[in-house]
Tab-separated table of C-alpha atoms in Angstrom:
chain	number	residue	atom	x	y	z
E	1	MET	CA	121.981	109.550	106.636
E	2	PRO	CA	118.939	110.298	104.338
E	3	LEU	CA	116.738	107.496	103.110
E	4	ARG	CA	116.682	106.716	99.515
E	5	THR	CA	113.515	107.620	97.348
E	6	THR	CA	115.394	107.024	93.891
E	7	TYR	CA	117.968	104.795	92.077
E	8	ALA	CA	119.557	105.343	88.715
E	9	GLN	CA	119.578	102.838	85.907
E	10	GLY	CA	122.001	99.924	86.768
E	11	THR	CA	122.151	100.682	90.626
E	12	PRO	CA	121.739	97.902	93.023
E	13	ASN	CA	118.484	98.802	94.724
E	14	TRP	CA	117.126	95.610	96.528
E	15	VAL	CA	118.079	92.321	98.128
E	16	ASP	CA	116.150	89.332	99.183
E	17	LEU	CA	116.898	85.860	100.671
E	18	GLN	CA	115.160	82.976	99.069
E	19	THR	CA	115.402	80.286	102.137
E	20	SER	CA	114.580	76.875	103.053
E	21	ASP	CA	113.357	77.952	106.427
E	22	GLN	CA	111.741	81.438	106.639
E	23	GLU	CA	111.022	81.838	110.220
E	24	ALA	CA	114.157	80.759	111.263
E	25	ALA	CA	116.222	83.013	108.947
E	26	LYS	CA	113.793	86.015	110.330
E	27	ALA	CA	115.160	84.834	113.900
E	28	PHE	CA	118.662	84.747	112.891
E	29	TYR	CA	118.771	88.002	110.974
E	30	GLY	CA	116.455	89.835	113.391
E	31	ARG	CA	118.989	89.031	116.077
E	32	LEU	CA	122.071	89.804	114.041
E	33	LEU	CA	121.027	92.887	112.191
E	34	GLY	CA	118.126	94.566	114.656
E	35	TRP	CA	115.373	93.947	111.826
E	36	GLU	CA	111.706	93.788	112.567
E	37	PHE	CA	109.427	92.185	109.911
E	38	ASN	CA	106.173	92.656	108.062
E	39	ASP	CA	104.698	89.826	106.398
E	40	GLU	CA	102.969	90.532	103.424
E	41	PRO	CA	100.825	88.005	101.867
E	42	VAL	CA	101.688	86.796	98.288
E	43	PRO	CA	99.575	84.959	95.554
E	44	GLY	CA	100.169	81.218	96.224
E	45	GLY	CA	99.499	81.252	100.340
E	46	SER	CA	103.006	82.190	101.256
E	47	THR	CA	104.442	85.378	102.626
E	48	TYR	CA	107.256	87.876	101.854
E	49	SER	CA	108.660	89.390	104.978
E	50	MET	CA	110.036	92.943	104.611
E	51	ALA	CA	112.875	93.583	106.806
E	52	LEU	CA	112.510	96.944	108.586
E	53	LYS	CA	115.188	98.748	110.703
E	54	ASN	CA	113.755	102.035	112.288
E	55	GLY	CA	110.894	101.604	110.329
E	56	SER	CA	112.428	101.774	107.186
E	57	GLU	CA	112.584	98.865	104.729
E	58	ALA	CA	116.281	97.208	104.216
E	59	ALA	CA	115.584	93.977	102.660
E	60	ALA	CA	113.424	90.840	102.728
E	61	ILE	CA	113.303	87.065	103.402
E	62	ALA	CA	110.888	84.851	101.195
E	63	PRO	CA	110.476	80.773	101.114
E	64	GLN	CA	111.959	79.117	98.415
E	65	THR	CA	109.904	78.232	95.460
E	66	ALA	CA	109.041	74.579	94.766
E	67	GLU	CA	111.710	74.397	91.868
E	68	GLN	CA	114.339	75.905	94.275
E	69	ARG	CA	113.735	73.342	96.986
E	70	GLY	CA	116.930	71.274	97.861
E	71	ARG	CA	119.317	73.943	96.559
E	72	SER	CA	121.324	76.062	98.825
E	73	PRO	CA	119.503	79.332	99.910
E	74	MET	CA	120.834	82.670	98.583
E	75	TRP	CA	120.638	86.310	98.731
E	76	ASN	CA	119.538	87.778	95.374
E	77	THR	CA	120.727	91.270	93.982
E	78	TYR	CA	118.124	93.448	91.999
E	79	PHE	CA	119.270	96.075	89.939
E	80	ALA	CA	117.021	99.026	88.943
E	81	VAL	CA	115.810	99.527	85.292
E	82	GLU	CA	113.824	102.362	83.410
E	83	ASP	CA	112.156	99.476	81.209
E	84	VAL	CA	112.615	96.028	82.340
E	85	ASP	CA	111.069	94.457	79.397
E	86	ALA	CA	113.662	96.299	76.924
E	87	THR	CA	116.471	95.491	79.172
E	88	ALA	CA	115.444	91.675	79.532
E	89	ALA	CA	115.187	91.758	75.574
E	90	LYS	CA	119.090	92.100	75.632
E	91	VAL	CA	120.109	89.392	78.168
E	92	GLU	CA	120.499	86.408	75.857
E	93	ALA	CA	122.314	88.343	72.975
E	94	ALA	CA	124.743	89.820	75.568
E	95	GLY	CA	125.138	85.954	76.809
E	96	GLY	CA	123.183	85.408	79.547
E	97	THR	CA	120.169	83.252	80.565
E	98	LEU	CA	116.584	84.388	81.475
E	99	PHE	CA	115.023	82.227	84.243
E	100	THR	CA	111.177	83.443	83.821
E	101	PRO	CA	109.508	85.803	81.652
E	102	VAL	CA	109.163	89.245	82.751
E	103	PHE	CA	106.248	89.654	85.153
E	104	ASP	CA	104.380	91.901	87.525
E	105	VAL	CA	104.751	92.147	91.128
E	106	LEU	CA	101.452	93.291	92.158
E	107	GLU	CA	101.419	97.128	92.380
E	108	PHE	CA	105.093	97.379	93.422
E	109	GLY	CA	106.971	96.838	90.220
E	110	ARG	CA	108.063	94.378	87.188
E	111	MET	CA	110.633	92.223	87.452
E	112	VAL	CA	112.456	89.365	85.850
E	113	ALA	CA	115.299	86.853	87.031
E	114	GLY	CA	118.177	85.512	85.090
E	115	ALA	CA	122.082	84.521	85.160
E	116	ASP	CA	125.092	86.390	83.592
E	117	PRO	CA	127.731	84.569	81.633
E	118	SER	CA	129.460	83.377	84.605
E	119	GLY	CA	126.216	81.853	86.043
E	120	ALA	CA	125.553	84.310	88.860
E	121	ALA	CA	122.152	84.931	89.361
E	122	PHE	CA	120.620	88.409	89.469
E	123	CYS	CA	117.293	90.245	88.997
E	124	LEU	CA	116.049	93.519	87.116
E	125	TRP	CA	113.654	95.605	88.683
E	126	GLN	CA	111.470	98.447	87.172
E	127	ALA	CA	109.664	100.393	90.115
E	128	ASN	CA	106.216	101.232	90.455
E	129	SER	CA	105.349	101.779	94.250
E	130	HIS	CA	108.282	100.186	95.568
E	131	ILE	CA	111.672	101.649	94.752
E	132	GLY	CA	113.965	99.113	96.495
E	133	ALA	CA	115.601	99.777	99.693
E	134	SER	CA	115.216	103.163	101.832
E	135	LEU	CA	117.714	102.232	104.285
E	136	VAL	CA	121.211	101.872	102.824
E	137	ASN	CA	124.755	102.622	104.001
E	138	GLU	CA	123.643	102.482	107.803
E	139	PRO	CA	123.658	99.489	110.316
E	140	GLY	CA	121.165	96.954	109.108
E	141	GLY	CA	121.153	97.989	105.828
E	142	VAL	CA	122.908	97.251	102.532
E	143	VAL	CA	126.227	98.608	101.987
E	144	TRP	CA	127.608	97.035	99.131
E	145	ASN	CA	126.767	94.420	96.285
E	146	GLU	CA	129.652	92.703	94.569
E	147	LEU	CA	129.897	90.106	91.913
E	148	ILE	CA	132.118	87.107	93.176
E	149	THR	CA	133.099	85.013	89.914
E	150	SER	CA	135.573	82.729	88.495
E	151	SER	CA	135.335	84.641	85.153
E	152	PRO	CA	135.222	88.578	85.526
E	153	GLU	CA	136.276	88.782	81.887
E	154	GLN	CA	132.954	87.151	80.897
E	155	ALA	CA	131.006	89.158	83.420
E	156	VAL	CA	131.857	92.512	83.304
E	157	PRO	CA	131.018	93.064	79.563
E	158	PHE	CA	127.656	91.376	80.312
E	159	TYR	CA	126.843	94.143	82.783
E	160	GLN	CA	128.384	96.928	80.661
E	161	GLU	CA	126.066	96.206	77.664
E	162	LEU	CA	122.960	95.263	79.660
E	163	LEU	CA	122.846	98.086	81.865
E	164	GLY	CA	124.853	100.632	80.646
E	165	LEU	CA	127.671	100.512	83.450
E	166	ALA	CA	130.846	101.985	83.116
E	167	VAL	CA	134.093	100.414	84.380
E	168	THR	CA	136.957	101.586	86.260
E	169	GLU	CA	139.986	99.242	87.519
E	170	THR	CA	141.592	99.878	91.189
E	171	GLU	CA	143.590	97.719	93.438
E	172	LEU	CA	142.515	96.595	96.935
E	173	ASP	CA	145.166	94.785	98.941
E	174	GLY	CA	147.465	94.502	95.961
E	175	GLU	CA	144.598	92.507	94.048
E	176	LYS	CA	142.822	94.130	90.783
E	177	TYR	CA	139.075	95.268	91.691
E	178	THR	CA	136.678	96.164	89.102
E	179	MET	CA	134.347	98.891	89.992
E	180	LEU	CA	130.842	99.465	88.120
E	181	GLN	CA	129.786	102.586	87.667
E	182	ALA	CA	126.260	104.272	87.157
E	183	ASP	CA	126.252	108.041	86.310
E	184	GLY	CA	129.907	108.159	87.465
E	185	THR	CA	129.072	106.711	90.734
E	186	ASP	CA	130.472	103.459	92.099
E	187	VAL	CA	127.539	101.165	92.720
E	188	ALA	CA	128.943	97.668	92.786
E	189	GLY	CA	132.356	95.686	92.426
E	190	VAL	CA	133.526	92.584	90.895
E	191	SER	CA	136.264	90.406	92.172
E	192	GLN	CA	137.862	87.053	91.356
E	193	SER	CA	136.412	83.976	93.332
E	194	PRO	CA	138.518	83.819	96.715
E	195	ASP	CA	139.533	80.339	98.183
E	196	VAL	CA	135.895	79.626	99.898
E	197	ASP	CA	133.806	76.774	98.328
E	198	LEU	CA	130.976	79.155	96.844
E	199	PRO	CA	129.438	79.384	93.505
E	200	ASN	CA	129.776	82.355	91.179
E	201	HIS	CA	127.279	84.705	92.759
E	202	TRP	CA	126.394	88.415	93.835
E	203	HIS	CA	127.318	88.813	97.236
E	204	VAL	CA	125.616	91.010	99.664
E	205	TYR	CA	127.329	93.268	102.558
E	206	PHE	CA	125.323	94.649	105.520
E	207	ALA	CA	126.454	97.373	107.619
E	208	VAL	CA	127.172	96.832	111.283
E	209	ASP	CA	128.141	98.881	114.237
E	210	ASP	CA	130.334	96.483	115.649
E	211	ILE	CA	131.630	93.761	113.434
E	212	THR	CA	133.531	91.850	116.222
E	213	ALA	CA	130.617	91.399	117.950
E	214	ALA	CA	128.388	90.443	115.413
E	215	ALA	CA	130.789	87.695	114.131
E	216	ALA	CA	131.079	86.662	117.590
E	217	GLN	CA	127.355	86.220	117.984
E	218	THR	CA	126.855	84.346	114.614
E	219	PRO	CA	127.682	81.001	115.808
E	220	SER	CA	125.422	81.205	118.828
E	221	LEU	CA	122.598	82.004	116.695
E	222	GLY	CA	123.282	79.075	114.522
E	223	GLY	CA	125.061	80.509	111.731
E	224	ALA	CA	128.845	80.068	110.707
E	225	VAL	CA	131.895	82.499	110.172
E	226	LEU	CA	133.416	81.645	106.902
E	227	MET	CA	135.981	84.450	107.326
E	228	ALA	CA	136.936	86.171	110.425
E	229	PRO	CA	136.867	89.854	110.524
E	230	PHE	CA	139.810	91.431	108.540
E	231	ASP	CA	140.972	94.706	107.842
E	232	THR	CA	140.757	96.410	104.397
E	233	PRO	CA	141.251	99.917	103.056
E	234	VAL	CA	137.566	100.641	103.652
E	235	GLY	CA	137.160	99.126	106.707
E	236	GLN	CA	136.463	95.549	108.524
E	237	MET	CA	134.859	93.146	106.858
E	238	ALA	CA	133.958	89.261	107.831
E	239	MET	CA	132.023	86.671	105.767
E	240	LEU	CA	129.146	84.637	107.383
E	241	ALA	CA	126.546	81.989	106.703
E	242	ASP	CA	123.042	82.000	108.124
E	243	PRO	CA	121.855	78.768	109.712
E	244	GLN	CA	120.195	77.539	106.334
E	245	GLY	CA	123.815	78.090	104.619
E	246	ALA	CA	122.935	81.257	102.507
E	247	ALA	CA	126.306	83.231	102.620
E	248	PHE	CA	126.659	87.079	103.089
E	249	SER	CA	129.148	89.710	104.531
E	250	ILE	CA	129.035	92.306	107.081
E	251	HIS	CA	131.123	95.519	107.054
E	252	GLN	CA	131.906	98.283	109.724
E	253	SER	CA	133.018	101.455	108.151
E	254	GLY	CA	136.795	102.475	109.135
E	255	GLY	CA	135.834	106.264	108.749
């Protein structure tokens, strides 16, 4: 599949993990997803570890900030926006919260972090030299981003207003599932929280070649299987946690 070079407004374009043990997380995901890492120094003396698969950028792993220490590590989902300052100015009026002012990330882009009305954190990214992930929808890359929330009725209108996304409703295994669309393309999903002890959050799915083998390998790498592989209309999925407790899912296409 061709590498991504652009992202439309409102499309998830990047994910990164902020974790309590950066080196241990790199070892876990490197073994599980076949990532190699390029450590980029950032102001303050830490590093931002770019995860590469076959030389292409798929995600990143970073240390938690001082304010985040003691909290559960988590994967962050970024949305591409054309004007991050203008978009950020709409967050609070739409019912969300901003964690930081908008700021520049060296020459790579401009961003802000916040939370939607249901408390799920998200990031907005205006690209400069870094457009986001170049490897997606292939083993080792992100294949889907899904808001898991106890309050879809609050969250969905927020993203519609903030990012200009359209909404369609469908059914998956008899349950209502909301698709968020940018330019007529499904770019993310929204689902009611499952019977798993997780906060409202943007959940990340990574593609794998063999989901049974990946799930079986996870405990030996120090992680945990939260939901064993199960069949869905779009392939097999499993929900996992890394050794530091960050939840994520893996997906194997059913063709």
